[in-house]
Coordinates of C-alpha atoms and ligand atoms in Angstrom, one line a residue:
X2 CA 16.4 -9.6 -6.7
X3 CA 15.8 -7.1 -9.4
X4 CA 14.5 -3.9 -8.6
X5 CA 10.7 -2.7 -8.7
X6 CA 10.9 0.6 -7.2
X7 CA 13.2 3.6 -6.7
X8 CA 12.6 6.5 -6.1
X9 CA 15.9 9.2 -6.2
X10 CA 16.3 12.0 -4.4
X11 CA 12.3 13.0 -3.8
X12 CA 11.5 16.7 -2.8
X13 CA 8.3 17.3 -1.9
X14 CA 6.4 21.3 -1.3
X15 CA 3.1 21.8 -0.7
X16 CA 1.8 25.3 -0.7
X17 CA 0.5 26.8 2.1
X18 CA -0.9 30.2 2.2
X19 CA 1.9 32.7 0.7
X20 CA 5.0 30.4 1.1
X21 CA 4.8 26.3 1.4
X22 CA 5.6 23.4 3.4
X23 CA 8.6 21.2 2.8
X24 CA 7.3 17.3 3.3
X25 CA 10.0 15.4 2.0
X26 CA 13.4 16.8 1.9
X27 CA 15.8 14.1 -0.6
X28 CA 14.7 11.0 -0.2
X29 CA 16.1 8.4 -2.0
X30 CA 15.0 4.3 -2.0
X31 CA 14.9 1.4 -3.9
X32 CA 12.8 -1.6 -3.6
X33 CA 13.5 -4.9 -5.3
X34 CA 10.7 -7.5 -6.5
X35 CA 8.8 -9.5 -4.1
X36 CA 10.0 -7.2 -0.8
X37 CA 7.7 -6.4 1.8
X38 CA 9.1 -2.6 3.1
X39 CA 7.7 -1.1 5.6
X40 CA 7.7 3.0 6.0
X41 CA 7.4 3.6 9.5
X42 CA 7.3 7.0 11.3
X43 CA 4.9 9.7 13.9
X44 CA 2.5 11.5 12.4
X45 CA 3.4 14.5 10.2
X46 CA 6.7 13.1 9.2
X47 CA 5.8 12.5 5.4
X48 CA 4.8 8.8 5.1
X49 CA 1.9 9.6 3.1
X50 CA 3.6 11.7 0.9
X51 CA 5.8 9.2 -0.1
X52 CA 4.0 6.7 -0.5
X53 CA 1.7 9.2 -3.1
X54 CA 4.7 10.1 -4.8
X55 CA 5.8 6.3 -5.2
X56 CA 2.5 5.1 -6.3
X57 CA 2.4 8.0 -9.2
X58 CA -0.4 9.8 -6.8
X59 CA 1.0 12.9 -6.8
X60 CA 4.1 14.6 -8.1
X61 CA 7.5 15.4 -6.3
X62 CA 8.6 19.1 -6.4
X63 CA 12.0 17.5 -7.9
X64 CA 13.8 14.2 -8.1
X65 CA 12.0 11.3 -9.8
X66 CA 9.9 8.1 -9.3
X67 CA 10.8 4.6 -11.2
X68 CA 8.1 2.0 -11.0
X69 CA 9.0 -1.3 -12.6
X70 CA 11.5 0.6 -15.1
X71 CA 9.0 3.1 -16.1
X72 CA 9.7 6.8 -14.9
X73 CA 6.4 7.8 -13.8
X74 CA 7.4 11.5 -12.4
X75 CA 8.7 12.4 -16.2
X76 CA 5.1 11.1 -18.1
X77 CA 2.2 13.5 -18.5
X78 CA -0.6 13.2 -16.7
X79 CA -2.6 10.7 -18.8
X80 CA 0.1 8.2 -19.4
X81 CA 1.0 8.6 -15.4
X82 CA -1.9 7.6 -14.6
X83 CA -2.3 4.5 -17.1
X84 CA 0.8 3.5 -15.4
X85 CA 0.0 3.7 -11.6
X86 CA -3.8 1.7 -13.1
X87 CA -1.1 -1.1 -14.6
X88 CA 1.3 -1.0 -11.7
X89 CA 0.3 -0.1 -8.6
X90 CA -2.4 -1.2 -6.4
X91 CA -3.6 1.2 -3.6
X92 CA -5.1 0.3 0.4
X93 CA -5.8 3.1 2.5
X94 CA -6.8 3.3 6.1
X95 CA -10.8 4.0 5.0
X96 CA -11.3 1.8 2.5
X97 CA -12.9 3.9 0.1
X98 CA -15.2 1.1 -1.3
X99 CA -18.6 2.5 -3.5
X100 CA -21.4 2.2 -1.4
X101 CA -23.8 1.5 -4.0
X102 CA -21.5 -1.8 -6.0
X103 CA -21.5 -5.3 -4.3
X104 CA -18.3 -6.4 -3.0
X105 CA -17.7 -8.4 -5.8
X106 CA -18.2 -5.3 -8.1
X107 CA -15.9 -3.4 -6.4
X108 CA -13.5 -5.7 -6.4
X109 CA -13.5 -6.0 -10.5
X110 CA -13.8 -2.1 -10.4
X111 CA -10.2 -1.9 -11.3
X112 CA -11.8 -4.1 -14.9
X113 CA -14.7 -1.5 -15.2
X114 CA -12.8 1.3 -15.1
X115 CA -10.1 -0.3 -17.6
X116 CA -13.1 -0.9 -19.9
X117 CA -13.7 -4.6 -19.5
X118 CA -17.1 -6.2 -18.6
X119 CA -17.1 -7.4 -15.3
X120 CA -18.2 -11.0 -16.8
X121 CA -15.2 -11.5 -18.9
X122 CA -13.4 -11.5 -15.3
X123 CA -15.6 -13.3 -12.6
X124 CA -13.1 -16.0 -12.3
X125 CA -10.3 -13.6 -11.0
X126 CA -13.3 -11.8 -9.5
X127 CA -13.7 -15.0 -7.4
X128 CA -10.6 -16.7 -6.8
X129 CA -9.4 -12.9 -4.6
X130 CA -13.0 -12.6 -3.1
X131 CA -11.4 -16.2 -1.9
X132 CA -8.0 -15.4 -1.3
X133 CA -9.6 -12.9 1.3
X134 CA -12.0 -15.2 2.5
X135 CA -15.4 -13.3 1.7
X136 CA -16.7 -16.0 -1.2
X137 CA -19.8 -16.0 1.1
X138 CA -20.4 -12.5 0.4
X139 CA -20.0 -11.6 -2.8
X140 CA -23.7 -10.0 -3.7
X141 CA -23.5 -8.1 -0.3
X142 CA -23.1 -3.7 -0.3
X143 CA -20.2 -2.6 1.5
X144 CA -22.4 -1.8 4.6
X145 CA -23.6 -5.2 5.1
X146 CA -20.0 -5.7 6.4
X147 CA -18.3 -5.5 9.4
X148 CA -14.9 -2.7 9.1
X149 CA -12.4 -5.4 8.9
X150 CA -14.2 -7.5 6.0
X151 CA -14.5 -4.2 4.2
X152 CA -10.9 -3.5 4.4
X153 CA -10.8 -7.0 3.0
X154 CA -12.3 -6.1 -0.1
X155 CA -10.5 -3.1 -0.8
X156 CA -7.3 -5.5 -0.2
X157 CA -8.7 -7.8 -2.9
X158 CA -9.5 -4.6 -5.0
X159 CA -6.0 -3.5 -4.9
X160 CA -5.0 -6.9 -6.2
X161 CA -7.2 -7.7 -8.2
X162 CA -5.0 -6.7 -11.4
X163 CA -1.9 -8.5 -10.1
X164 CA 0.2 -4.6 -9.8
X165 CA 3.5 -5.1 -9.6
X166 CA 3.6 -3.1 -6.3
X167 CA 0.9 -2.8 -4.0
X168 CA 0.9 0.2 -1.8
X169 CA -0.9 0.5 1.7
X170 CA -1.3 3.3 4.4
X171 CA -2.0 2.3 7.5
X172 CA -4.2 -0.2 6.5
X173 CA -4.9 -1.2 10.2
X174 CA -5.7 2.1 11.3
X175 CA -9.2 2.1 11.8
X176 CA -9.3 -1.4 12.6
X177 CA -9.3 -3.3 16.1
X178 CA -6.1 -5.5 17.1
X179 CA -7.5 -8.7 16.1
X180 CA -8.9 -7.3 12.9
X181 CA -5.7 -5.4 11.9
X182 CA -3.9 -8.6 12.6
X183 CA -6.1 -10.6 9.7
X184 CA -5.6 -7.6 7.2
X185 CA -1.5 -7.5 7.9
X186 CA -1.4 -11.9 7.6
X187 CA -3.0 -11.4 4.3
X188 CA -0.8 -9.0 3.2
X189 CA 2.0 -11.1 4.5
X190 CA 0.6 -14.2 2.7
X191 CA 0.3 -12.3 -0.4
X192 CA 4.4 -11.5 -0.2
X193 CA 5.5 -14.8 1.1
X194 CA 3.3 -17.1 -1.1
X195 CA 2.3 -15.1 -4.0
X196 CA 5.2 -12.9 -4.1
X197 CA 3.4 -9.7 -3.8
X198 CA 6.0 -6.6 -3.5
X199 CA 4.6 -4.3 -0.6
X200 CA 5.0 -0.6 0.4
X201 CA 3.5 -0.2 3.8
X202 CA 3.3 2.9 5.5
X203 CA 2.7 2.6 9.2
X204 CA 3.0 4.3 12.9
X205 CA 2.8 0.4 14.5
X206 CA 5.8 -1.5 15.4
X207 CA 3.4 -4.4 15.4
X208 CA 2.8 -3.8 12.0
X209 CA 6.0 -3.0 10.6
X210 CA 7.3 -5.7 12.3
X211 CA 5.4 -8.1 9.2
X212 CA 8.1 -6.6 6.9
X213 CA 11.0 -7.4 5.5
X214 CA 12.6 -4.2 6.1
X215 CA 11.6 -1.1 7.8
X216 CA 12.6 2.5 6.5
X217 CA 12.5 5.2 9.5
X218 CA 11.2 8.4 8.5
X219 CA 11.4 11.5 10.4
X220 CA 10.8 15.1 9.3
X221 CA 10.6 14.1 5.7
X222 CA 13.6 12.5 5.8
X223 CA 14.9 8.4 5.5
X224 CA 16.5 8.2 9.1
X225 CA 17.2 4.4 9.3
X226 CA 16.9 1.4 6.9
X227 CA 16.7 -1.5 9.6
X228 CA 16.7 -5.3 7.8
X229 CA 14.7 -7.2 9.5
X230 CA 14.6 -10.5 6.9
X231 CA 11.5 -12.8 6.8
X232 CA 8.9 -13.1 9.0
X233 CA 9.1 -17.1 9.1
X234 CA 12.7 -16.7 9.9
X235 CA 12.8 -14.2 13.2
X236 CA 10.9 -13.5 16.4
X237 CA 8.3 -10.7 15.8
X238 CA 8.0 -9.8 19.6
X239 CA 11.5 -9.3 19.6
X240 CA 11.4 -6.5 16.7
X241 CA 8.6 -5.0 17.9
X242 CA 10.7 -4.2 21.4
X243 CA 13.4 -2.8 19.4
X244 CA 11.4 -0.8 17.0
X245 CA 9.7 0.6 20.2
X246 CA 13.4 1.3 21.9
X247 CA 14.0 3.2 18.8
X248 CA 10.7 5.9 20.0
X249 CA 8.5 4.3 17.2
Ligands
LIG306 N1 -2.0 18.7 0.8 C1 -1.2 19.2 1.7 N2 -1.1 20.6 1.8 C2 -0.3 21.1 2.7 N3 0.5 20.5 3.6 C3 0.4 19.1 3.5 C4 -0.4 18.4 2.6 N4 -0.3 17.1 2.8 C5 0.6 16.9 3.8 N5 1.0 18.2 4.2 C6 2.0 18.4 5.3 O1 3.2 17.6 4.9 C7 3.8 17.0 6.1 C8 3.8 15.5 5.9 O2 2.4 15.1 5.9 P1 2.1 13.5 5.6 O3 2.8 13.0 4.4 O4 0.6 13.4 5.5 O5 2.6 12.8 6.9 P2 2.2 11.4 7.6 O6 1.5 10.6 6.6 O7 3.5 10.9 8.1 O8 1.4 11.8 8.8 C9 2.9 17.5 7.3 O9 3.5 18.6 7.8 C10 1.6 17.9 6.6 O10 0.9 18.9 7.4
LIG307 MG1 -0.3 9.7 6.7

C-alpha cells in the first residue's frame, strides 16, 4: 500500500524556563493508506507530541512531516494549516465540541469553517450522524448527551470531510470500558470497512490491541514497531497479554 504518512527523523524542544525540554529525540515513521497504527506508551513519553507534529499541529524543532505527499513542516503557517483542514481529522480525549451548536452543527463545523453553508452539506451531515449512530439526536446541544455519545460526535466531526488521516489521542480516556469500547469499534469499522487510515495514540493495550500495528514509544523515542495484522484475523486477548508483558 502506498504511503500516507511519514514523518523523518522528528526532533521535538519545548522551552522551559531558561533552557527546554527534549520531547522527541529522531523519530522516524511511515504509514501507508488504510493502516490503523497505534502509538502506545506511559505518560510523558511524547505520544502527544507526535501525534501534533504528524497532524501539522505543531512544528518539530528539525526533521520533517509528509502527509499524503505534501510536506507540511516546510509550508508557512497559513498553507499548513489549509493542509491539516484538507487532510487530517483530529479526536481528542475531551471532545472539544461548542457548547452552544447542535450536534449536527458541529459535526458540519469542519463545512462552516471552510466557508460552506451548512445546507449545501446536510446529506454528509446525516449519513456520519448515522454512521455513529446518533440520527436521533441531531437538534440536541452537546450537554444533552451522555460522555460517550459526545465523543461520538466529535468522531463524526473528525470525519466528516473524509481526511485522509484521521488522528486520535486517547480517545477512550475519559470514557468508561463499555463506552471506550463503542468509540474504538467505530474507529475500527471506519478502517476495515471504509478504509479510514488511523493514528491512535494510547496508554491501553486494550486499545491498541484494535490496530494493525503498534509503535512503542518511550522517552521520546520509537522503541518497538510490533505487527500485529488485522483485527478479524487474530486473538485480541492474546495481544493484549503480550503488550501487557512488554510493561505497557
Ligand atoms: N507545551 C509544552 N511545554 C513544555 N513541555 C512540554 C509541553 N508539552 C509536552 N511537554 C513535555 O514533553 C514531554 C512529552 O509530553 P507529551 O507529548 O505530552 O507526552 P504523552 O502524550 O506521552 O504523555 C513531557 O516531558 C512533557 O512534560
Ligand atoms: Mg498525551
Amino acid at each position: 500500500m502506498p504511503v500516507i504518512l511519514e514523518a523523518r527523523d522528528l526532533v521535538k524542544d519545548y522551552p522551559l524556563g531558561e533552557g527546554s525540554v527534549t520531547a522527541l529525540r529522531g523519530v522516524s515513521l511511515s504509514v501507508a493508506r488504510g493502516e490503523f497504527v497505534a502509538i502506545m506508551g506511559a505518560s510523558g513519553s511524547g505520544k502527544s507530541t507526535m501525534l501534533q507534529l504528524l497532524g501539522g499541529l505543531d512544528r518539530p524543532t528539525s526533521g520533517s512531516v509528509i502527509i499524503d505527499g505534501i510536506e507540511v513542516s516546510a509550508l508557512d503557517d497559513e498553507q499548513a494549516t489549509l493542509t491539516r483542514r484538507q487532510k487530517t481529522g483530529f479526536v481528542f480525549q475531551f471532545f472539544n465540541l461548542i457548547p452552544l451548536l447542535s450536534v449536527a452543527e458541529n459535526v458540519g463545523l469542519p463545512f462552516l469553517i471552510a466557508g460552506d453553508a451548512l445546507a449545501e452539506h446536510r446529506e454528509r451531515v446525516d449519513e456520519l450522524l448515522t454512521l455513529v449512530g446518533l440520527s436521533d439526536k441531531a437538534q440536541h446541544k452537546p450537554d444533552q448527551l451522555s460522555a460517550g455519545e459526545q465523543q461520538r460526535v466529535a468522531l463524526a466531526r473528525a470525519l466528516a470531510t473524509a481526511p485522509a488521516i484521521l488522528l486520535a489521542d486517547e480517545p477512550t480516556g475519559n470514557l468508561d470500558y463499555t463506552t471506550g469500547s463503542e468509540i474504538l469499534d467505530l474507529l475500527w469499522d471506519s478502517c476495515d470497512r471504509l478504509g479510514q487510515t488511523i493514528v491512535l495514540v494510547t496508554h491501553d493495550a486494550r486499545a491498541a490491541a484494535y490496530a494493525d500495528r503498534v509503535l512503542v514509544v518511550r522517552d521520546g523515542q520509537l522503541r518497538d514497531d510490533i505487527v500485529l495484522g488485522r483485527r478479524s484475523d487474530h486473538d485480541p486477548a492474546a495481544l493484549i497479554r503480550r503488550l501487557a508483558s512488554l510493561g505497557l
